Structures are given as C-alpha cells and as structure tokens.
Coordinates of C-alpha atoms (C1' of nucleotides) and ligand atoms in Angstrom, one line a residue:
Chain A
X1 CA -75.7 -11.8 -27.9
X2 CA -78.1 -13.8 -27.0
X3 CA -77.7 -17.7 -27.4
X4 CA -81.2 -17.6 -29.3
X5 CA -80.1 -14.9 -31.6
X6 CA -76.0 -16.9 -31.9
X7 CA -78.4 -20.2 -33.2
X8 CA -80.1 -18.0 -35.8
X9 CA -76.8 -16.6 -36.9
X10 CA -75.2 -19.7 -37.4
X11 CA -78.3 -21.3 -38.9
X12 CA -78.7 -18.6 -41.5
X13 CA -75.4 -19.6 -42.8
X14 CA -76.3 -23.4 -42.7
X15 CA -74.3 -23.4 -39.9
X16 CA -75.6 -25.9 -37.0
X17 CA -75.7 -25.0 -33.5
X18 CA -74.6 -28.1 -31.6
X19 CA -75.0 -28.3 -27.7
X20 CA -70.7 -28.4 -28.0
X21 CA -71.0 -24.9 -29.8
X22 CA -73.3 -23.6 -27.1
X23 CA -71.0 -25.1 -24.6
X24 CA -68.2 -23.6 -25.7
X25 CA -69.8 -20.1 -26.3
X26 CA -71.4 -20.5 -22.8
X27 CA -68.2 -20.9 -21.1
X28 CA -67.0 -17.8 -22.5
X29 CA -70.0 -16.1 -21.6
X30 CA -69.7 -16.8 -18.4
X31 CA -65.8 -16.1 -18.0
X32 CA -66.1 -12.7 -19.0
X33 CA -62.3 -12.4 -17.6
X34 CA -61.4 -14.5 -20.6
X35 CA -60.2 -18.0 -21.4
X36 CA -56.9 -19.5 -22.7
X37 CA -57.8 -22.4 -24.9
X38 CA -55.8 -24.7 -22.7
X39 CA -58.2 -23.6 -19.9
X40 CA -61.2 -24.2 -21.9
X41 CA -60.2 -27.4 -22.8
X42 CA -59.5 -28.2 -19.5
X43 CA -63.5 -27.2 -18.1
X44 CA -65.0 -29.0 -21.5
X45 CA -63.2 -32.0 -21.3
X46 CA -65.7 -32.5 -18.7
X47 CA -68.3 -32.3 -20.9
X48 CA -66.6 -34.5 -23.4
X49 CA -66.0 -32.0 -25.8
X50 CA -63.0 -32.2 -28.1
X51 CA -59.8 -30.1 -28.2
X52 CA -60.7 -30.1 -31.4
X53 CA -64.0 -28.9 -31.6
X54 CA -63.0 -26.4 -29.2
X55 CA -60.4 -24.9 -31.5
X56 CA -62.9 -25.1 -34.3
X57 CA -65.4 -23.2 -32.2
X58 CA -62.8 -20.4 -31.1
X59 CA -62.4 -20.1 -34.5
X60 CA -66.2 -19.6 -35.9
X61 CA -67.1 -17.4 -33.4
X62 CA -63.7 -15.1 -33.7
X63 CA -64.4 -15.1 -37.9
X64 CA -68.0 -14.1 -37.0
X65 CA -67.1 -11.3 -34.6
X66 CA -68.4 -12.8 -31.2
X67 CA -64.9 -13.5 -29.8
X68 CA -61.7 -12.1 -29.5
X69 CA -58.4 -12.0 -28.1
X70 CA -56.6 -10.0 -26.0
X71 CA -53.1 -10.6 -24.8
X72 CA -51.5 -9.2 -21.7
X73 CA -48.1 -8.1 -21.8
X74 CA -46.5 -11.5 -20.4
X75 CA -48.0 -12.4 -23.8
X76 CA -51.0 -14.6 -22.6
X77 CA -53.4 -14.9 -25.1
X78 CA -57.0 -15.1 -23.9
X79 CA -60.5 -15.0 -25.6
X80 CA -63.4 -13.2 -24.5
X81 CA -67.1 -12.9 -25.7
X82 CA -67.3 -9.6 -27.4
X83 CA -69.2 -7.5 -29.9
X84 CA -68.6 -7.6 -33.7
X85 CA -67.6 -4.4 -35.3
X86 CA -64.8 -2.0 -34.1
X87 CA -64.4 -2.1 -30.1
X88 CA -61.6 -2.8 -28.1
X89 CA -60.7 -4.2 -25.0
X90 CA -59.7 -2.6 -21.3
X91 CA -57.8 -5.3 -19.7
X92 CA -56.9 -5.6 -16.1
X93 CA -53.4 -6.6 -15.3
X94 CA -53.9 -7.8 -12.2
X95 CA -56.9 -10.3 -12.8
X96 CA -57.3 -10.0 -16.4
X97 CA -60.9 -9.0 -16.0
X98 CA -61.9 -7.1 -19.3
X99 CA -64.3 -4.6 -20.6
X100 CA -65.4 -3.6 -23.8
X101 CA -65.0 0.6 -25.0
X102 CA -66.4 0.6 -27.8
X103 CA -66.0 4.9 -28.4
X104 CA -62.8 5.8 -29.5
X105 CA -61.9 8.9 -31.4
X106 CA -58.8 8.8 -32.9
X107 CA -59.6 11.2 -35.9
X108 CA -57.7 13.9 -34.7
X109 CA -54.5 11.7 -33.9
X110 CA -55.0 9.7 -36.9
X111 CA -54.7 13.3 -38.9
X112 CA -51.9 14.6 -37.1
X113 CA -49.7 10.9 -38.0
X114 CA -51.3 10.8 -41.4
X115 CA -49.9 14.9 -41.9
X116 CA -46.2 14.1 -40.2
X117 CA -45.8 10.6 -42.2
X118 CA -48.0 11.1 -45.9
X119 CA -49.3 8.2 -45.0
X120 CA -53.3 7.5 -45.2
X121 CA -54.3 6.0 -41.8
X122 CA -57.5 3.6 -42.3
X123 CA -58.1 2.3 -39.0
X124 CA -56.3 1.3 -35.6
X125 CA -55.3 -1.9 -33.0
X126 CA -55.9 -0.2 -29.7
X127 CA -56.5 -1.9 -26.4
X128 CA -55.7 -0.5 -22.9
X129 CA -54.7 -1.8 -19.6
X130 CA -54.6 -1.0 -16.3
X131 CA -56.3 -2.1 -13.1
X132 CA -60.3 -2.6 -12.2
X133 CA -62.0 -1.2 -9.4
X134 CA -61.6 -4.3 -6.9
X135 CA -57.7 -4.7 -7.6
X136 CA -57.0 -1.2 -7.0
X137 CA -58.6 -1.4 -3.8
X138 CA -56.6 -4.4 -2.8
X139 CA -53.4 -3.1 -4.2
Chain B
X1 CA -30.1 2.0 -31.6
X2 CA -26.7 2.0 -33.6
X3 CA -24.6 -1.2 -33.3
X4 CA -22.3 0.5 -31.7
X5 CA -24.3 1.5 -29.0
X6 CA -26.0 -1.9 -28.5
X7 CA -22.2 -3.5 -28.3
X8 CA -21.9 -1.0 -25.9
X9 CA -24.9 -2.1 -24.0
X10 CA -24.4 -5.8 -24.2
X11 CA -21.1 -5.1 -22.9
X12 CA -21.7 -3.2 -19.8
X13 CA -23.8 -6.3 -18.5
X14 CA -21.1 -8.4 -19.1
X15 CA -22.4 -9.5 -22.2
X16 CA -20.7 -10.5 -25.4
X17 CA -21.9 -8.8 -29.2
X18 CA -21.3 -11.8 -30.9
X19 CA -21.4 -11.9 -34.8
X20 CA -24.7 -14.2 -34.3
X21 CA -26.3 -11.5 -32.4
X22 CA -25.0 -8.8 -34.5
X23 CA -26.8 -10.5 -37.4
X24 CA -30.1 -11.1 -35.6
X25 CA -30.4 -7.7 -34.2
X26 CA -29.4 -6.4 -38.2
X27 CA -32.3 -8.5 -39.7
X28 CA -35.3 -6.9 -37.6
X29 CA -33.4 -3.5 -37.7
X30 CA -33.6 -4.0 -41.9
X31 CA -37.4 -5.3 -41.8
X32 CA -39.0 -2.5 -39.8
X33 CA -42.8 -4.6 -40.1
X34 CA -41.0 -7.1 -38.0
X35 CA -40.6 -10.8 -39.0
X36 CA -42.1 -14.0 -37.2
X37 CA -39.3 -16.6 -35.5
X38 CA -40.2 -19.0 -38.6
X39 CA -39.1 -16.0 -41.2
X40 CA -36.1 -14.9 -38.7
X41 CA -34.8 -18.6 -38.6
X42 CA -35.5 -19.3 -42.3
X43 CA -33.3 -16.4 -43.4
X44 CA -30.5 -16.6 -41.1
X45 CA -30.3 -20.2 -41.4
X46 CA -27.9 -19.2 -44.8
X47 CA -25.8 -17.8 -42.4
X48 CA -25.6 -21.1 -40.1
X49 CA -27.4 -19.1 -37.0
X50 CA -29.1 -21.8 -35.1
X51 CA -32.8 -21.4 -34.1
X52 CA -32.0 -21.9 -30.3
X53 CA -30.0 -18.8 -31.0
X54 CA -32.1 -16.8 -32.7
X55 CA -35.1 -17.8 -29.5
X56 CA -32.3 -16.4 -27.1
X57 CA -31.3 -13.4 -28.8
X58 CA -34.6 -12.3 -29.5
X59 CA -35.5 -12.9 -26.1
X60 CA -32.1 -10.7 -25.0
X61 CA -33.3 -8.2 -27.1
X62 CA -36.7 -8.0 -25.8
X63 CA -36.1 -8.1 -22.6
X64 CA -33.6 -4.9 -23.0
X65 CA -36.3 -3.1 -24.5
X66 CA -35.4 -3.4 -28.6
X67 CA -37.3 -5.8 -29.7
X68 CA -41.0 -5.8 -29.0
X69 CA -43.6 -8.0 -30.2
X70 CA -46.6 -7.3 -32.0
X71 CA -49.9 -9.5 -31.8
X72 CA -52.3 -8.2 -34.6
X73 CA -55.8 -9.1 -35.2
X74 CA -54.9 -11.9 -38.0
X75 CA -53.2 -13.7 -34.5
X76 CA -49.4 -13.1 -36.1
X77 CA -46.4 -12.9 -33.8
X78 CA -44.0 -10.3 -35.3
X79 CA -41.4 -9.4 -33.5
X80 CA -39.7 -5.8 -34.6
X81 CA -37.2 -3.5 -33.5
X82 CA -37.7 -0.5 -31.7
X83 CA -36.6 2.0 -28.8
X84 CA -37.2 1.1 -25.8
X85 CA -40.1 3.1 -24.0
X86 CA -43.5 4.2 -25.7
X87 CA -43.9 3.5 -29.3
X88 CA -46.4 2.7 -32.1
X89 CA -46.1 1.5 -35.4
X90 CA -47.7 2.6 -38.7
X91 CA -47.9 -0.3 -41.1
X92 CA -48.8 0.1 -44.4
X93 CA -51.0 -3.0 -45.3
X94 CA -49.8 -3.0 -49.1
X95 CA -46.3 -3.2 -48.7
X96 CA -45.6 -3.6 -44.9
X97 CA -43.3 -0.5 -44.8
X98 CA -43.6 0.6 -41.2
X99 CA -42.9 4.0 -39.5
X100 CA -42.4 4.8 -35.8
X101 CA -44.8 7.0 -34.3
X102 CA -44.0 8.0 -30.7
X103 CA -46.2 10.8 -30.2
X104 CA -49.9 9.7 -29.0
X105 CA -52.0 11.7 -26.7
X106 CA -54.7 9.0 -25.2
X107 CA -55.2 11.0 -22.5
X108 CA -58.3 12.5 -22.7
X109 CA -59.9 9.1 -24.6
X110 CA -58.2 7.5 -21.5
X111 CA -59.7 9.5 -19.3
X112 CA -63.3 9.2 -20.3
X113 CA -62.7 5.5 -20.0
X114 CA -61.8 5.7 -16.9
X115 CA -64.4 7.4 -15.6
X116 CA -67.1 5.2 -17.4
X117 CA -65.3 2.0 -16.3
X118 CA -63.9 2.7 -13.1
X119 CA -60.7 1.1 -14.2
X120 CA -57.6 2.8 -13.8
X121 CA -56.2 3.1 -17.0
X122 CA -52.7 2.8 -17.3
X123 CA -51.4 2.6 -21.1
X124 CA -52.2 0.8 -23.8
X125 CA -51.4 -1.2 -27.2
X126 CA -51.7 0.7 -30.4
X127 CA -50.6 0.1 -34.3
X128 CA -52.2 2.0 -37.2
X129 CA -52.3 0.9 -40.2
X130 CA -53.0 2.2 -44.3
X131 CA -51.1 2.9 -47.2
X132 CA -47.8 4.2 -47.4
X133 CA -47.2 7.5 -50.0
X134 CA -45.5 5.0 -52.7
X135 CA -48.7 2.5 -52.7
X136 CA -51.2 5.2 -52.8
X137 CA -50.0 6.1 -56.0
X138 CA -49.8 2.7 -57.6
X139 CA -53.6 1.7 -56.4
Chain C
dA1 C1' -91.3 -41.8 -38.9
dC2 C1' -88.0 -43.0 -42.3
dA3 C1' -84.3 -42.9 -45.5
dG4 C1' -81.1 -39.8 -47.8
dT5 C1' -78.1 -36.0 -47.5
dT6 C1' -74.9 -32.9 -45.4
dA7 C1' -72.4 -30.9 -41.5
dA8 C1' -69.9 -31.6 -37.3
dT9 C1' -67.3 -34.3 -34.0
dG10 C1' -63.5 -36.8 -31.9
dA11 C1' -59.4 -39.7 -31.8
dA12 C1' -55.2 -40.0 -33.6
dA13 C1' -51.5 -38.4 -36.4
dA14 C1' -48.8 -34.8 -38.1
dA15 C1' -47.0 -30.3 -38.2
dA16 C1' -45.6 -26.2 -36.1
dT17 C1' -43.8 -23.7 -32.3
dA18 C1' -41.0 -23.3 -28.2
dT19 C1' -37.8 -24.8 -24.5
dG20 C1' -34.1 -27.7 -22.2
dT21 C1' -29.5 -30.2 -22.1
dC22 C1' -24.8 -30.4 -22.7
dA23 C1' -20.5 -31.0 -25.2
dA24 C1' -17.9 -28.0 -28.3
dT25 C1' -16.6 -23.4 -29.5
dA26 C1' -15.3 -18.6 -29.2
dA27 C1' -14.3 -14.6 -26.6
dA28 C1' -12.2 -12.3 -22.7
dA29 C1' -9.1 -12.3 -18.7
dA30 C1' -5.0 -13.6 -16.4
Chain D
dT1 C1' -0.3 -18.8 -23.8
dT2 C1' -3.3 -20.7 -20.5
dT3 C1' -7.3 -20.4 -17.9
dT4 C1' -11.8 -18.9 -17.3
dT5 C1' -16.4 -17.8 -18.7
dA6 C1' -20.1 -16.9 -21.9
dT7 C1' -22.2 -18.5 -26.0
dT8 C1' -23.4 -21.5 -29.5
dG9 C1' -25.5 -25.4 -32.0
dA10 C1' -27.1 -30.2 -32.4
dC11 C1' -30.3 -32.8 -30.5
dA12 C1' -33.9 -34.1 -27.5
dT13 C1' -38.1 -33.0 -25.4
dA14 C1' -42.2 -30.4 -24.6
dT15 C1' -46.0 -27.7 -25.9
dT16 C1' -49.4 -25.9 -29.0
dT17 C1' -52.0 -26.1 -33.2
dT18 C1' -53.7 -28.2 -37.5
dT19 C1' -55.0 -32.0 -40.5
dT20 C1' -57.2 -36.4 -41.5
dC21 C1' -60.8 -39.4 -41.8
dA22 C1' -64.2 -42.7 -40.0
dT23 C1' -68.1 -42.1 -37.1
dT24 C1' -71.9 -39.6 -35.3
dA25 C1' -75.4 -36.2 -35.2
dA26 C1' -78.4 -32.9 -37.4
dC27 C1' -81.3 -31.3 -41.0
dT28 C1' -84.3 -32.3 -45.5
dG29 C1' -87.7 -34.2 -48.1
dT30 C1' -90.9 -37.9 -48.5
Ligands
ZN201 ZN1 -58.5 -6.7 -11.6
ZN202 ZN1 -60.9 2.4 -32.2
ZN203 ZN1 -46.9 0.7 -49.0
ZN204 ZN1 -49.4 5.5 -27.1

DNA sequence: ACAGTTAATGAAAAAATATGTCAATAAAAA
DNA sequence: TTTTTATTGACATATTTTTTCATTAACTGT
C-alpha cells in the first residue's frame, strides 16, 4: 500500500490524510517488526504528534484493514502494516520480526471439526510462530 | 481437570485450594467462551472474591497450564479454561458455546510456509469459529 | 484569495485495567 | 492449642485507553 493509493482511500471516504496520519502509517511501514503503541508514541512525540491521535490512527487504519495486531505469547501486543482481507501473521519469537502468509487451506481441517462437532465452521484466527532466518543462525 | 485433581495439584506445590480459588477456577470451567477479568470480577464480586484475588488466581491458573488466554480479532482478552498442552477452541459466534478441538494437523500448511519464508515454524494460534447445531436451526 | 464549513488535533480529564503493599485472616503443622 | 506459613482483601499506586472540548488545519464554494 502505497502512501498515494492510503490518501485516496481515506479521501474517498471524506477522510483527510494529515501529515500525522502519514506519520504514523510511515512509522509502521518502516517497522515491519511491529510497534507497541507505547513505542510509537514514544518515536512521534518527536514529531509532536499526540497519544491521541496516535490511538485514533491505529484505530482507522486497523478498521480499514492496513494494520493489525499480533501478540506474542508473553502477550505483547504489536501492530504491523498489513494487507486487508484474510492473511495472517508468522511471527518471530525471538525478534518479533513478522511476515505475512496469506495461503492457508484449512478446508479439509475445517470439515473434519465441522463432521466431529455438527458445528458449521465459517472462518479461522490462525497465526504462527517460530524463529526467522537470522535468529536461527544466531541461536 | 476435575477439582479434585487440581486440589491435588495445588497441593503438591505446597499450595492451598482455597474456597476463593475453587470458585474462580468453577466460573471459567462453567463459561467455556471464557470471560474477561471485568466479567470474572463482576460476577464473583456476589461472593465477596476480591479482584486482587481473582488477578492472582488467574494468573496461578495460567501459569499451570489451565487457564489460557485468548486475544481475538475484536482486541478482547478472554481468559478460558483448558488442558494444558495443544488446544483450540470452536466458538460459536451466536451464542458463544465453545468446544475443544485438540486434533489439528498444520503440518503440511506449516511446512510450505516454511519453506517460502525461511522461518522455522514452530506452532501456532488457532480458534474457529460458526454456529453451533442449536443456532443453526433457530437462524 | 477569501470566507464559510467540516474534520482532525492535542491537552487535559476521566475511565478502565493492572499491579504493589501490608495488616488481618485462614489453613496447615507442630 | 500454639506456632508457622500462605492467602486474602482493602487500599494505594501505576499503567493503559478513552472521552471531552476548545483550537487548529483542511477542504468547499465563491
Ligand atoms: Zn528473529
Ligand atoms: Zn486462514
Ligand atoms: Zn450457538
Ligand atoms: Zn493446533
């Protein structure tokens, strides 16, 4: 997502994209390990940009589907630039660098549960962890 | 996890099963979708169970492997019982009945993300969710 | 460019969430 | 029973998040 093509979005929707909203999507852009808000706030205060903007604009962009969360299992939340639509997240649990895997096949599991339980399975929360390339080296 | 056998647990750490964490433990074990701190506090306040207890035991709990949380897209924190090791929960999103569902084969989905990522992939989060059999019928 | 209109920001207050302290209490051991 | 130890709860404190509202900045039409 391009920051040209993030203005158009929010401008379609009489949305205004402010020089803190491209700050703040910026940051994440180029933190592609992910951000806590505490540590955004802490980079943007630089800049002069509110804790509360920057809450606002973690919001806007989650709702439109250009950031999410991930958590790692000492339960640290963290937001990262992502895609919209159905991807999830490879986390490493060393350095909390992420990637995106977007191809998941779950039919076959999802059928299996949905025939042991009666229930009907819609959809999934999946996200995996483990260790990047570079940690496993130094590991 | 009977009562019994988590008395039996406590015990062998030197711990004591007292009625508070009896009661605690009971109110996850009875609301399989888990419940937040604020709905855990809120009904066991009737019983006089303080909120620093309820953080403790829940923490106990958790850290022995029966309680886990769950962080789902909306950004809740549920906490709900379950056995220790590898588990994942089915929720269904009418009525928030929940069933267990140990058996998940990621391997080969893990596999091919491991090989396009070069991560080494070492487990993941997962939670289905759909509609139970009872709210199927009703919709 | 200018005035009118609407959206966004930031400072501060308020609310919600989580942790720490310590005297009183309850359970186990002696 | 008496002593010892773990646990609890009230309260204080800290942290995180949301709300409020006057000010500021961005768009709109002229
Ligand atoms: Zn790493
Ligand atoms: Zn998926
Ligand atoms: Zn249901
Ligand atoms: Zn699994």
């Amino acid at each position: 997502m391009s920051t040209e093509e993030l203005k158009a979005l929010f401008n379609q929707s009489g949305q205004r994209f402010t020089a803190q909203r491209e700050a703040v999507w910026q940051l994440f852009v180029e933190h592609p390990r992910g951000l806590t808000i505490a540590q955004a706030t802490t980079v943007l205060a630089e800049r002069k940009i509110s804790q509360t903007t920057i809450y606002r604009t973690v919001k806007n962009l989650q709702d439109m589907g250009y950031l999410r969360w991930v958590h790692n299992p000492e339960g640290e939340h963290r937001y990262l630039a992502t895609r919209p639509g159905h991807t999830h997240m490879l986390v490493c649990r060393q350095c909390d660098r992420a990637v995106e895997c977007s191809d998941c096949d779950l039919s076959v599991l999802e059928q299996l549960i949905a025939r042991k339980t009666d229930f009907t399975v819609e959809g999934h929360y999946l996200e995996f962890y483990g260790l990047c390339p570079n940690c496993r080296k130094t590991l």
